[in-house]
XYZ file of N, CA, C and O in Angstrom:
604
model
N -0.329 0.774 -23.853
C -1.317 1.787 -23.511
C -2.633 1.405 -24.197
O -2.777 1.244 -25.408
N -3.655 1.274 -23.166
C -5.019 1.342 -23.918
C -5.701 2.243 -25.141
O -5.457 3.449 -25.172
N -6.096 1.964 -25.605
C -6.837 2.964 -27.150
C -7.290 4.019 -26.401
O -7.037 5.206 -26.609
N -8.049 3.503 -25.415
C -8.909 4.466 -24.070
C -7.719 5.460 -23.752
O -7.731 6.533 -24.354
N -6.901 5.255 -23.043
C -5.880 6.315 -22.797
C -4.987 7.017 -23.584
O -4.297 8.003 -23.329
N -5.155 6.119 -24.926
C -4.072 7.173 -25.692
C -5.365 8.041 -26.776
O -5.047 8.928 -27.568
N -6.445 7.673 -26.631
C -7.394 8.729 -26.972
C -7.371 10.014 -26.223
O -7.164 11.094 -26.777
N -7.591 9.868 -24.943
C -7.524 10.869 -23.975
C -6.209 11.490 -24.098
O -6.163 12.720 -24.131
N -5.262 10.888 -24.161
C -3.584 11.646 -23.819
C -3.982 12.605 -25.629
O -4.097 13.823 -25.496
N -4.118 12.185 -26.770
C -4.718 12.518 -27.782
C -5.273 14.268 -27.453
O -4.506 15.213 -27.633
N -6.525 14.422 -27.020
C -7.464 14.933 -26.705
C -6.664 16.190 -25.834
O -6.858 17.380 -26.081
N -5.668 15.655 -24.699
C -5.377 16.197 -23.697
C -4.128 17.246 -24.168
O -4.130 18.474 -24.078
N -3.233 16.507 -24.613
C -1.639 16.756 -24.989
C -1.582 18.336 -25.605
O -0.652 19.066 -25.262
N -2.245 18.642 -26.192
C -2.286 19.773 -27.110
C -2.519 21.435 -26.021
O -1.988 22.546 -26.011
N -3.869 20.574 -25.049
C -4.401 22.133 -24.321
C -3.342 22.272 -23.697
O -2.905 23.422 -23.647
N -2.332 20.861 -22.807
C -1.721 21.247 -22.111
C -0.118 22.154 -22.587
O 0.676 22.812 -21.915
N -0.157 21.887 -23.649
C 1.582 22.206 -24.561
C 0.933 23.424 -24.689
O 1.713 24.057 -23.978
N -0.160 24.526 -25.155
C -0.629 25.230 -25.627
C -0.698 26.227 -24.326
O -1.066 27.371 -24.592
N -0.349 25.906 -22.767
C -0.119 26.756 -21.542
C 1.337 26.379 -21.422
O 1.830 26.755 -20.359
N 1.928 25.914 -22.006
C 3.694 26.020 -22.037
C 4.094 24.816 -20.931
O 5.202 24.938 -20.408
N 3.388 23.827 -20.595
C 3.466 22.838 -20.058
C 3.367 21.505 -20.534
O 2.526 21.470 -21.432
N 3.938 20.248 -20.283
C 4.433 18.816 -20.640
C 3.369 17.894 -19.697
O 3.174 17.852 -18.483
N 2.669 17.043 -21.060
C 1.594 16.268 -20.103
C 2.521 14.904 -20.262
O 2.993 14.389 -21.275
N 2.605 14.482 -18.734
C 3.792 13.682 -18.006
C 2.654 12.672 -18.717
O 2.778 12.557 -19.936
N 1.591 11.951 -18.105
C 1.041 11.137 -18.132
C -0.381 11.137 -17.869
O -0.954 12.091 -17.342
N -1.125 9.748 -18.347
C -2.777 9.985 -18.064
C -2.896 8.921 -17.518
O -2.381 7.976 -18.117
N -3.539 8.648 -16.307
C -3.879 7.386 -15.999
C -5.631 7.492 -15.307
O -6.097 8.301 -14.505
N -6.214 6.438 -15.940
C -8.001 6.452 -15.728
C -8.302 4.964 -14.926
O -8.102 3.824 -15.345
N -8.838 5.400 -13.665
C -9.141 4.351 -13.336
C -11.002 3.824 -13.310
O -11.642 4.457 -12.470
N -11.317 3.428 -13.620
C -12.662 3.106 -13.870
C -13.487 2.477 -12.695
O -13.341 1.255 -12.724
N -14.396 2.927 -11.555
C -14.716 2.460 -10.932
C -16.610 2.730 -10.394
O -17.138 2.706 -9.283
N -17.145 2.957 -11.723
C -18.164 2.970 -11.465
C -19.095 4.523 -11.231
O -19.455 5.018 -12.299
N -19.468 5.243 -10.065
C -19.497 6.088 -9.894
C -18.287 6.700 -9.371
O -18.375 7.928 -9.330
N -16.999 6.144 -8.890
C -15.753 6.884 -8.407
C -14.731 6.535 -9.467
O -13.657 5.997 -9.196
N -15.177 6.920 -10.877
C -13.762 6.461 -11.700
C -13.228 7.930 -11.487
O -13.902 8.902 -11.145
N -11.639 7.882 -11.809
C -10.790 9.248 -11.675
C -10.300 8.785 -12.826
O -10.074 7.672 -13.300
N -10.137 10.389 -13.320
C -9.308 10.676 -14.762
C -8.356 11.409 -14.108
O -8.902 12.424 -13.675
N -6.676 11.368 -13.703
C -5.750 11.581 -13.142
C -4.806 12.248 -14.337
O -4.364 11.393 -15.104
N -4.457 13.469 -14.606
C -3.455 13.614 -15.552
C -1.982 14.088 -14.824
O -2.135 14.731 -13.786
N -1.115 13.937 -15.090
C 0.134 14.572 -14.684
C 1.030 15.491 -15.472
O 1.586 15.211 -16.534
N 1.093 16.566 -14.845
C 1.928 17.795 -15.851
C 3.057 17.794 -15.737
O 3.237 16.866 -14.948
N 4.210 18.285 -16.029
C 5.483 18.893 -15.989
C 5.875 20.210 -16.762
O 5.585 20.424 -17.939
N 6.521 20.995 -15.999
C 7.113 22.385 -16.410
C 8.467 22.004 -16.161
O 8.970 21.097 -15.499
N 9.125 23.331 -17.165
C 10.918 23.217 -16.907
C 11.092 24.020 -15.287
O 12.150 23.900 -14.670
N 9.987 24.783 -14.754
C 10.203 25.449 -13.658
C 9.601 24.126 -12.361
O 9.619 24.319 -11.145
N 9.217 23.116 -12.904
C 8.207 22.538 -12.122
C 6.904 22.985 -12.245
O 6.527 23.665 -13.199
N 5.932 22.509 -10.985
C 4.266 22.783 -11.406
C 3.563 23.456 -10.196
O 3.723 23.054 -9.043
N 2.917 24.318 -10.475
C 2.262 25.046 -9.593
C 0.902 24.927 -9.447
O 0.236 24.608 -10.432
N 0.222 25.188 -8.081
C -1.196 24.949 -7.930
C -1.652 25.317 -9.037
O -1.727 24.384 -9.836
N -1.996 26.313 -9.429
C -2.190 27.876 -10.512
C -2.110 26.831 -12.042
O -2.931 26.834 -12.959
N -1.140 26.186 -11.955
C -0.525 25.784 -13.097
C -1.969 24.404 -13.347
O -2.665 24.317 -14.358
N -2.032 23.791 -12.507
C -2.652 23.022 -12.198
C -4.231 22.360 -12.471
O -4.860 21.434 -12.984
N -4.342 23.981 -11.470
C -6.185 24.702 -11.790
C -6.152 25.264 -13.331
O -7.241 25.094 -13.880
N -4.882 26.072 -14.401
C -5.197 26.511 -15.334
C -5.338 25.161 -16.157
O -6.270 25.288 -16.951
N -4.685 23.797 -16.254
C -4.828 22.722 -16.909
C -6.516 22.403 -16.853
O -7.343 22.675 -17.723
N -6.744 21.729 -15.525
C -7.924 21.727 -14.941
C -8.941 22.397 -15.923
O -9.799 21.811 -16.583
N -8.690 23.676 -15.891
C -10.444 24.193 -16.353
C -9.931 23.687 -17.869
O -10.177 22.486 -17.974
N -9.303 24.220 -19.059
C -8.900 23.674 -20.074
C -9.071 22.511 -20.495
O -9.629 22.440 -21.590
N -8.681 21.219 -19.827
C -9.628 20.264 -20.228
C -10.947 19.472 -19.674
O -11.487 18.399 -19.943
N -11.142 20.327 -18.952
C -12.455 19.883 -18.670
C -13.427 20.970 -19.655
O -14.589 21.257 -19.366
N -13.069 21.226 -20.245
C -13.943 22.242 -21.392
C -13.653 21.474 -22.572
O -14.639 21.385 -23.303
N -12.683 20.922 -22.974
C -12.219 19.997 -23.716
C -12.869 18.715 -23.425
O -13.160 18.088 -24.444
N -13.151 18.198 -22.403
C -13.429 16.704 -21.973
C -15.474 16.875 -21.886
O -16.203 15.967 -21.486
N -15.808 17.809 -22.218
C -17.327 17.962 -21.807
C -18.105 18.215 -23.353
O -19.243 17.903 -23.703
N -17.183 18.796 -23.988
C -17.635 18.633 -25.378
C -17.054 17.448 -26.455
O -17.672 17.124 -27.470
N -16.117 17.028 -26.158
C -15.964 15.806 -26.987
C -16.403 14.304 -26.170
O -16.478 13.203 -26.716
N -16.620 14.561 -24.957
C -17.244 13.267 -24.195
C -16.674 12.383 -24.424
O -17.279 11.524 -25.066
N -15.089 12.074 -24.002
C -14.938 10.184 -24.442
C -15.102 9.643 -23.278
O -14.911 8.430 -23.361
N -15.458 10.095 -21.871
C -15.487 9.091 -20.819
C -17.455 9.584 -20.438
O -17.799 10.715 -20.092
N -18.389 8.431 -20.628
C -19.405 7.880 -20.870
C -19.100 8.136 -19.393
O -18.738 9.306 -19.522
N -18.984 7.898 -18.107
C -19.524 7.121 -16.935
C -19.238 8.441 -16.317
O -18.723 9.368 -16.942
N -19.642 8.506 -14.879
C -19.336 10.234 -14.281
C -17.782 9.653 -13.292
O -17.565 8.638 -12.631
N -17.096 10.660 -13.563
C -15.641 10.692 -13.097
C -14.963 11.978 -12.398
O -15.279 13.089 -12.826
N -14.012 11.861 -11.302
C -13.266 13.163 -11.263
C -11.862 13.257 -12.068
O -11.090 12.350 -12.378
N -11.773 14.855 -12.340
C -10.529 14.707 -12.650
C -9.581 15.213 -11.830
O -10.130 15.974 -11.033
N -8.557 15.156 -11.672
C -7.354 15.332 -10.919
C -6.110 15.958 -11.616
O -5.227 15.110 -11.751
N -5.852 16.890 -11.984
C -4.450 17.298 -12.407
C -2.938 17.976 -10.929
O -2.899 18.876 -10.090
N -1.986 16.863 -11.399
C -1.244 17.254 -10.418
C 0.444 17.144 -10.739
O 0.556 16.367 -11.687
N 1.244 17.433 -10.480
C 2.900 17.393 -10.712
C 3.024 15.576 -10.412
O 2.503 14.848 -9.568
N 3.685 15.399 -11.206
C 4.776 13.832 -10.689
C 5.054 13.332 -9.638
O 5.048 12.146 -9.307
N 5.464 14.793 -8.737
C 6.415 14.869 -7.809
C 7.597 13.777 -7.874
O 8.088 13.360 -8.923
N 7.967 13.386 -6.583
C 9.414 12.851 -6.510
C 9.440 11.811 -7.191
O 10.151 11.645 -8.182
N 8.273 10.610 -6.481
C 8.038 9.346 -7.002
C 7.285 9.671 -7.990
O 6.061 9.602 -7.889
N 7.835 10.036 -8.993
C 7.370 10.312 -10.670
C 7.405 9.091 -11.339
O 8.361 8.375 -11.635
N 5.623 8.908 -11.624
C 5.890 7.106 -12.362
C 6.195 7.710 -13.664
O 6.104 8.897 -13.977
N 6.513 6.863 -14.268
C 7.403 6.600 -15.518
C 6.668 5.916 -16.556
O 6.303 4.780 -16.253
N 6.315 6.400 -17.886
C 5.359 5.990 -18.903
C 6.234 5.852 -19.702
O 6.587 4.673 -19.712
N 6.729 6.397 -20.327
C 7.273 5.887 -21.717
C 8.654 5.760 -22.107
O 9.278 6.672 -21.565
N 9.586 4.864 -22.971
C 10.603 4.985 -23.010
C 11.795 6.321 -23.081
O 12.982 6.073 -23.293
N 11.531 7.055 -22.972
C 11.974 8.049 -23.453
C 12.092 8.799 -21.558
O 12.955 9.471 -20.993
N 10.757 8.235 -21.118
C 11.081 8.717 -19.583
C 12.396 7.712 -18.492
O 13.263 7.975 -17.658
N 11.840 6.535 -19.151
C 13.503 5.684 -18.210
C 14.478 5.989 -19.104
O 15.374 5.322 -18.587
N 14.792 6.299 -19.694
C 15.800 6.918 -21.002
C 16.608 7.831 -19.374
O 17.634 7.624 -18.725
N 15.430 8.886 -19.270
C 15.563 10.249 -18.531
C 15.864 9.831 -17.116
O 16.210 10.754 -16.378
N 15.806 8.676 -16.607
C 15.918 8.661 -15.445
C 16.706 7.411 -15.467
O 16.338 6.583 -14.634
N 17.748 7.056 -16.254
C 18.893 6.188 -15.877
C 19.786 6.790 -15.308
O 20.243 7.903 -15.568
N 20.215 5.683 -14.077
C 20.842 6.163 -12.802
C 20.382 6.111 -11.473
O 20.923 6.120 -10.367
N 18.811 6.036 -12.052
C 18.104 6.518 -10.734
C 17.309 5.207 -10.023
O 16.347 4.741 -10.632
N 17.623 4.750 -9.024
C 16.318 3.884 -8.594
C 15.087 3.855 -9.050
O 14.586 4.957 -9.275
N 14.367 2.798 -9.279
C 12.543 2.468 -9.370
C 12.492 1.372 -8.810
O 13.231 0.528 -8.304
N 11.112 1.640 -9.080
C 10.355 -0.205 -8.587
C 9.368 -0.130 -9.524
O 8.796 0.941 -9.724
N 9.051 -1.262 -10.213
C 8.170 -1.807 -11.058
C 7.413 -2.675 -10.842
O 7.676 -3.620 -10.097
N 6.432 -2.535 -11.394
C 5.344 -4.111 -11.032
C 4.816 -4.327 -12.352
O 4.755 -3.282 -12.998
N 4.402 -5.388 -12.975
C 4.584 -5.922 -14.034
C 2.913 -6.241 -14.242
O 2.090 -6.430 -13.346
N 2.731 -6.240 -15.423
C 1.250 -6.658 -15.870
C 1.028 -8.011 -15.735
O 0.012 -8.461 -15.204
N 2.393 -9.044 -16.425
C 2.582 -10.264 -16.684
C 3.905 -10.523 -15.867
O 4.752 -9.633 -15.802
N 4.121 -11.976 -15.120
C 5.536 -12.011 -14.322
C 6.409 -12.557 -15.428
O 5.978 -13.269 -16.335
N 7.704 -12.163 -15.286
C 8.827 -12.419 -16.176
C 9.775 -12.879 -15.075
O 10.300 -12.257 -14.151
N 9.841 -14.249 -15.479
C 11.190 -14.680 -14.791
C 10.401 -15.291 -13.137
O 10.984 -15.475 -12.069
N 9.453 -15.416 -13.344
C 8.449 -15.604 -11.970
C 8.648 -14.236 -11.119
O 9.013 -14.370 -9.951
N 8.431 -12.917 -11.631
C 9.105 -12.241 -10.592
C 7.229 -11.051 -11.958
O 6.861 -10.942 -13.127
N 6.757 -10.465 -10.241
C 6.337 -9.320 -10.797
C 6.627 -7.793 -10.501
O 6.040 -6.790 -10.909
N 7.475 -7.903 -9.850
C 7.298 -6.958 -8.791
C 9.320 -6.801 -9.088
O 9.923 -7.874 -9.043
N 10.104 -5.612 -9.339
C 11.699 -5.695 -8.914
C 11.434 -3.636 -8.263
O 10.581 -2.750 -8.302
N 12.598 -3.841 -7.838
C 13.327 -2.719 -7.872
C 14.715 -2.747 -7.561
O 15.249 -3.617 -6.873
N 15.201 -1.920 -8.008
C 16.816 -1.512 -8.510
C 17.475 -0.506 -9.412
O 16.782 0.447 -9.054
N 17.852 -0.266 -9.831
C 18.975 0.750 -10.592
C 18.253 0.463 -12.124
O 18.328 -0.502 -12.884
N 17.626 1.574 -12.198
C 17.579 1.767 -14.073
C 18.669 2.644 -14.643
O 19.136 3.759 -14.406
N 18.969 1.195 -15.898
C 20.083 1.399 -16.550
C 19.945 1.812 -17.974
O 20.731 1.483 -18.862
N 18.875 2.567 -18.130
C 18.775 3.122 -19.638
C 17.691 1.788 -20.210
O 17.234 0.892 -19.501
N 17.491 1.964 -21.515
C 16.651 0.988 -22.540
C 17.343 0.521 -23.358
O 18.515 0.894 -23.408
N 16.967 -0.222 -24.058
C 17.256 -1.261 -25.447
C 16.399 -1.654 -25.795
O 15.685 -2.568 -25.384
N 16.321 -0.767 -26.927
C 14.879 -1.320 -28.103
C 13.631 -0.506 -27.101
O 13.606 0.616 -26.594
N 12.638 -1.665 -27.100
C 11.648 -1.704 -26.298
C 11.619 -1.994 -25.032
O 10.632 -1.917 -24.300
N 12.910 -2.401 -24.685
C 13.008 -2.870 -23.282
C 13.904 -1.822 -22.328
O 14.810 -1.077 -22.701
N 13.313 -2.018 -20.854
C 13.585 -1.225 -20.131
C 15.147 -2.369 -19.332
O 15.112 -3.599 -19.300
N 16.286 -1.533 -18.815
C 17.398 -2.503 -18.510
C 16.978 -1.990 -16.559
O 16.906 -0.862 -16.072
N 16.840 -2.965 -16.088
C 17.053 -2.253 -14.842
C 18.260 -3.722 -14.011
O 18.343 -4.888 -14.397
N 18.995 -3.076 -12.864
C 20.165 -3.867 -12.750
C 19.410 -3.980 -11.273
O 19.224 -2.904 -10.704
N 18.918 -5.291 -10.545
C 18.664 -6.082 -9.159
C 19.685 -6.982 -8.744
O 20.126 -8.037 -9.198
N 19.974 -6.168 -7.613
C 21.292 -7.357 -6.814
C 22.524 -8.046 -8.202
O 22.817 -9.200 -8.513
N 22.941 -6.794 -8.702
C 24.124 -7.167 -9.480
C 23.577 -8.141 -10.759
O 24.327 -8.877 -11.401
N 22.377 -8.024 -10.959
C 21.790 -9.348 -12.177
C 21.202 -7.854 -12.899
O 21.043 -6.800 -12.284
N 20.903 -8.110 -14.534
C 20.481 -7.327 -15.580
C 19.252 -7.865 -15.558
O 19.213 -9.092 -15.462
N 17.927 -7.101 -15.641
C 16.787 -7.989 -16.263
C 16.530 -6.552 -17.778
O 16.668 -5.333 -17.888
N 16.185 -7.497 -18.479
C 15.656 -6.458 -19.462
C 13.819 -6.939 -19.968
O 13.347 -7.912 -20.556
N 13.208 -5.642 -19.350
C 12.236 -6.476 -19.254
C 11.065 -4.890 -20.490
O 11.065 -3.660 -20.464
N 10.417 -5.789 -21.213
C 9.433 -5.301 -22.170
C 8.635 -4.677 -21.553
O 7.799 -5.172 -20.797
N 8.868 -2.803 -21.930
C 7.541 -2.002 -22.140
C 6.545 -2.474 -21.966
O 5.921 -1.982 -21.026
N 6.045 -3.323 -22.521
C 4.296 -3.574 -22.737
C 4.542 -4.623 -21.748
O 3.615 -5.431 -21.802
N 5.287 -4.896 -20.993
C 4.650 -6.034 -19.458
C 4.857 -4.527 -17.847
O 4.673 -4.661 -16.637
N 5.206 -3.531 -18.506
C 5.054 -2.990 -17.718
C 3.850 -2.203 -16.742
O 3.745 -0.997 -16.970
N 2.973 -2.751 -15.724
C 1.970 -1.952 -15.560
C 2.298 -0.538 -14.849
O 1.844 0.553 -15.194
N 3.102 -0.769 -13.884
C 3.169 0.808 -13.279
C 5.264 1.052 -13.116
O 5.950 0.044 -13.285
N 5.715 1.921 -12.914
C 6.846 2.358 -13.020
C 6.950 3.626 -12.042
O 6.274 4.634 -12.246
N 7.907 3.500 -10.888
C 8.243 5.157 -10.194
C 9.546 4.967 -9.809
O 10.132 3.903 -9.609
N 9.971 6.158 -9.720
C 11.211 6.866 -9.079
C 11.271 6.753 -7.851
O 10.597 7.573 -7.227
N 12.103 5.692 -7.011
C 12.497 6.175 -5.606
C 12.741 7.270 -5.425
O 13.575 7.730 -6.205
N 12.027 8.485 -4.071
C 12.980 9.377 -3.947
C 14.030 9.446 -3.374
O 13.894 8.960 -2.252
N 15.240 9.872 -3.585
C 16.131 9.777 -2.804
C 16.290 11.026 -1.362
O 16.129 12.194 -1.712
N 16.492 10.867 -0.332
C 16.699 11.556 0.623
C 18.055 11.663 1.164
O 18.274 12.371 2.147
Protein backbone atom coordinates (compact mmCIF):
# COMPACT_ATOMS: atom_id res chain seq x y z
CA UNK A 1 0.00 0.00 0.00
CA UNK A 2 1.16 3.45 -0.89
CA UNK A 3 2.01 6.06 2.09
CA UNK A 4 -0.66 8.04 -0.14
CA UNK A 5 -3.34 5.50 0.62
CA UNK A 6 -2.63 4.40 3.88
CA UNK A 7 -2.63 8.16 4.86
CA UNK A 8 -6.06 8.48 3.54
CA UNK A 9 -7.37 4.93 4.88
CA UNK A 10 -5.61 6.77 8.23
CA UNK A 11 -7.74 9.91 7.91
CA UNK A 12 -10.82 7.88 6.72
CA UNK A 13 -11.09 4.64 9.05
CA UNK A 14 -12.18 6.37 12.18
CA UNK A 15 -15.36 8.67 10.63
CA UNK A 16 -16.34 5.59 9.09
CA UNK A 17 -16.20 3.03 12.45
CA UNK A 18 -17.66 6.11 14.32
CA UNK A 19 -21.33 5.51 11.98
CA UNK A 20 -21.04 1.74 13.00
CA UNK A 21 -19.60 0.82 9.66
CA UNK A 22 -16.18 -1.14 8.25
CA UNK A 23 -14.02 0.79 5.71
CA UNK A 24 -13.50 -2.30 3.24
CA UNK A 25 -10.96 -0.36 1.26
CA UNK A 26 -9.50 2.94 -0.42
CA UNK A 27 -8.44 3.00 -3.76
CA UNK A 28 -7.22 6.63 -5.57
CA UNK A 29 -6.74 6.82 -8.91
CA UNK A 30 -4.90 9.90 -10.07
CA UNK A 31 -5.77 11.29 -13.33
CA UNK A 32 -5.34 14.78 -13.54
CA UNK A 33 -8.54 16.70 -13.51
CA UNK A 34 -10.61 13.16 -13.29
CA UNK A 35 -8.67 11.59 -10.33
CA UNK A 36 -11.38 9.52 -8.09
CA UNK A 37 -10.96 8.92 -4.45
CA UNK A 38 -13.17 5.57 -4.33
CA UNK A 39 -13.75 4.26 -0.70
CA UNK A 40 -15.57 1.00 0.06
CA UNK A 41 -17.75 0.33 3.19
CA UNK A 42 -19.10 -2.73 4.82
CA UNK A 43 -21.90 -3.26 7.45
CA UNK A 44 -22.86 -6.58 9.30
CA UNK A 45 -26.42 -5.71 7.68
CA UNK A 46 -24.67 -4.82 4.37
CA UNK A 47 -24.68 -1.10 2.88
CA UNK A 48 -27.23 1.20 2.08
CA UNK A 49 -27.59 4.24 -0.22
CA UNK A 50 -28.29 6.34 3.14
CA UNK A 51 -25.37 4.52 4.56
CA UNK A 52 -23.35 5.66 1.80
CA UNK A 53 -24.40 9.43 1.43
CA UNK A 54 -23.95 9.46 5.50
CA UNK A 55 -20.06 8.27 4.86
CA UNK A 56 -19.92 10.68 1.93
CA UNK A 57 -20.70 13.95 3.70
CA UNK A 58 -18.36 12.82 6.83
CA UNK A 59 -15.43 12.59 4.95
CA UNK A 60 -15.60 14.97 2.75
CA UNK A 61 -15.68 17.40 5.79
CA UNK A 62 -12.80 15.44 6.93
CA UNK A 63 -10.99 15.45 3.46
CA UNK A 64 -11.50 19.49 2.96
CA UNK A 65 -9.92 20.44 6.11
CA UNK A 66 -6.98 18.28 6.35
CA UNK A 67 -6.37 18.43 2.41
CA UNK A 68 -4.11 15.41 1.59
CA UNK A 69 -5.24 15.16 -2.05
CA UNK A 70 -3.64 18.56 -3.70
CA UNK A 71 -5.29 17.94 -7.30
CA UNK A 72 -9.35 18.28 -7.73
CA UNK A 73 -10.97 14.73 -7.46
CA UNK A 74 -14.37 12.91 -7.00
CA UNK A 75 -15.22 10.92 -4.33
CA UNK A 76 -17.21 7.84 -4.55
CA UNK A 77 -18.37 5.81 -1.54
CA UNK A 78 -19.98 2.49 -2.32
CA UNK A 79 -20.55 -1.38 -0.90
CA UNK A 80 -18.00 -4.15 -2.31
CA UNK A 81 -20.75 -5.80 -3.65
CA UNK A 82 -20.34 -9.39 -4.97
CA UNK A 83 -17.04 -8.98 -6.80
CA UNK A 84 -15.59 -7.60 -3.51
CA UNK A 85 -11.81 -6.86 -4.24
CA UNK A 86 -9.81 -8.02 -1.57
CA UNK A 87 -7.05 -5.80 0.29
CA UNK A 88 -5.64 -7.28 3.01
CA UNK A 89 -4.68 -10.53 4.46
CA UNK A 90 -7.08 -10.93 6.80
CA UNK A 91 -9.72 -10.40 3.81
CA UNK A 92 -8.46 -13.73 1.73
CA UNK A 93 -8.18 -15.20 5.25
CA UNK A 94 -12.24 -14.38 4.96
CA UNK A 95 -12.81 -15.56 1.73
CA UNK A 96 -11.03 -19.02 1.55
CA UNK A 97 -13.09 -21.29 -0.42
CA UNK A 98 -14.15 -18.86 -2.62
CA UNK A 99 -13.01 -18.17 -6.21
CA UNK A 100 -10.85 -14.87 -7.34
CA UNK A 101 -8.82 -13.63 -9.97
CA UNK A 102 -5.78 -11.66 -9.41
CA UNK A 103 -3.51 -9.61 -11.41
CA UNK A 104 -0.21 -9.00 -10.15
CA UNK A 105 1.95 -5.79 -9.95
CA UNK A 106 5.11 -7.95 -10.85
CA UNK A 107 4.69 -11.55 -12.90
CA UNK A 108 5.59 -14.55 -10.75
CA UNK A 109 6.24 -17.61 -12.43
CA UNK A 110 5.76 -15.63 -15.92
CA UNK A 111 2.17 -15.50 -15.07
CA UNK A 112 0.37 -12.03 -14.10
CA UNK A 113 -2.83 -12.56 -14.20
CA UNK A 114 -4.44 -16.38 -12.26
CA UNK A 115 -7.68 -17.24 -11.09
CA UNK A 116 -8.81 -20.15 -9.01
CA UNK A 117 -9.75 -21.30 -5.56
CA UNK A 118 -8.33 -19.23 -2.59
CA UNK A 119 -6.99 -21.39 -0.13
CA UNK A 120 -6.38 -19.27 2.93
CA UNK A 121 -2.67 -17.45 3.56
CA UNK A 122 0.72 -18.27 4.87
CA UNK A 123 2.67 -15.67 6.35
CA UNK A 124 2.43 -12.94 3.83
CA UNK A 125 1.41 -14.95 1.15
CA UNK A 126 -1.82 -15.46 -0.36
CA UNK A 127 -2.32 -19.66 -1.33
CA UNK A 128 -4.59 -19.74 -4.24
CA UNK A 129 -4.98 -23.43 -5.96
CA UNK A 130 -5.05 -23.09 -10.42
CA UNK A 131 -5.79 -26.25 -12.29
CA UNK A 132 -4.83 -28.54 -9.29
CA UNK A 133 -1.17 -26.57 -8.90
CA UNK A 134 -0.62 -24.32 -5.43
CA UNK A 135 0.87 -20.89 -6.21
CA UNK A 136 1.67 -18.97 -3.13
CA UNK A 137 2.08 -15.75 -4.21
CA UNK A 138 3.26 -12.37 -1.99
CA UNK A 139 0.89 -9.66 -0.76
CA UNK A 140 2.99 -6.93 -1.98
CA UNK A 141 3.01 -8.38 -5.83
CA UNK A 142 -0.50 -8.15 -5.51
CA UNK A 143 -2.11 -5.21 -7.51
CA UNK A 144 -5.82 -5.89 -7.56
CA UNK A 145 -7.77 -8.99 -5.97
CA UNK A 146 -11.87 -9.92 -6.39
CA UNK A 147 -14.33 -12.42 -5.60
CA UNK A 148 -15.99 -14.29 -8.42
CA UNK A 149 -19.59 -14.08 -7.93
CA UNK A 150 -21.05 -17.12 -7.80
CA UNK A 151 -24.54 -17.62 -9.46
Amino acid sequence: MSAKLKHLQELIEPAVAALDLELWGVEFHSAGQNSLLRIYIDGPEGVSVDDCARVSHQVSGILDVEDPITEHYTLEVSSPGMDRPLYTLKHFEAYRGHKVQIKLRVPFEGRRKFSGLLNGVEGDEVLLIVDNEEYLLPIDYIDRANVVPQV
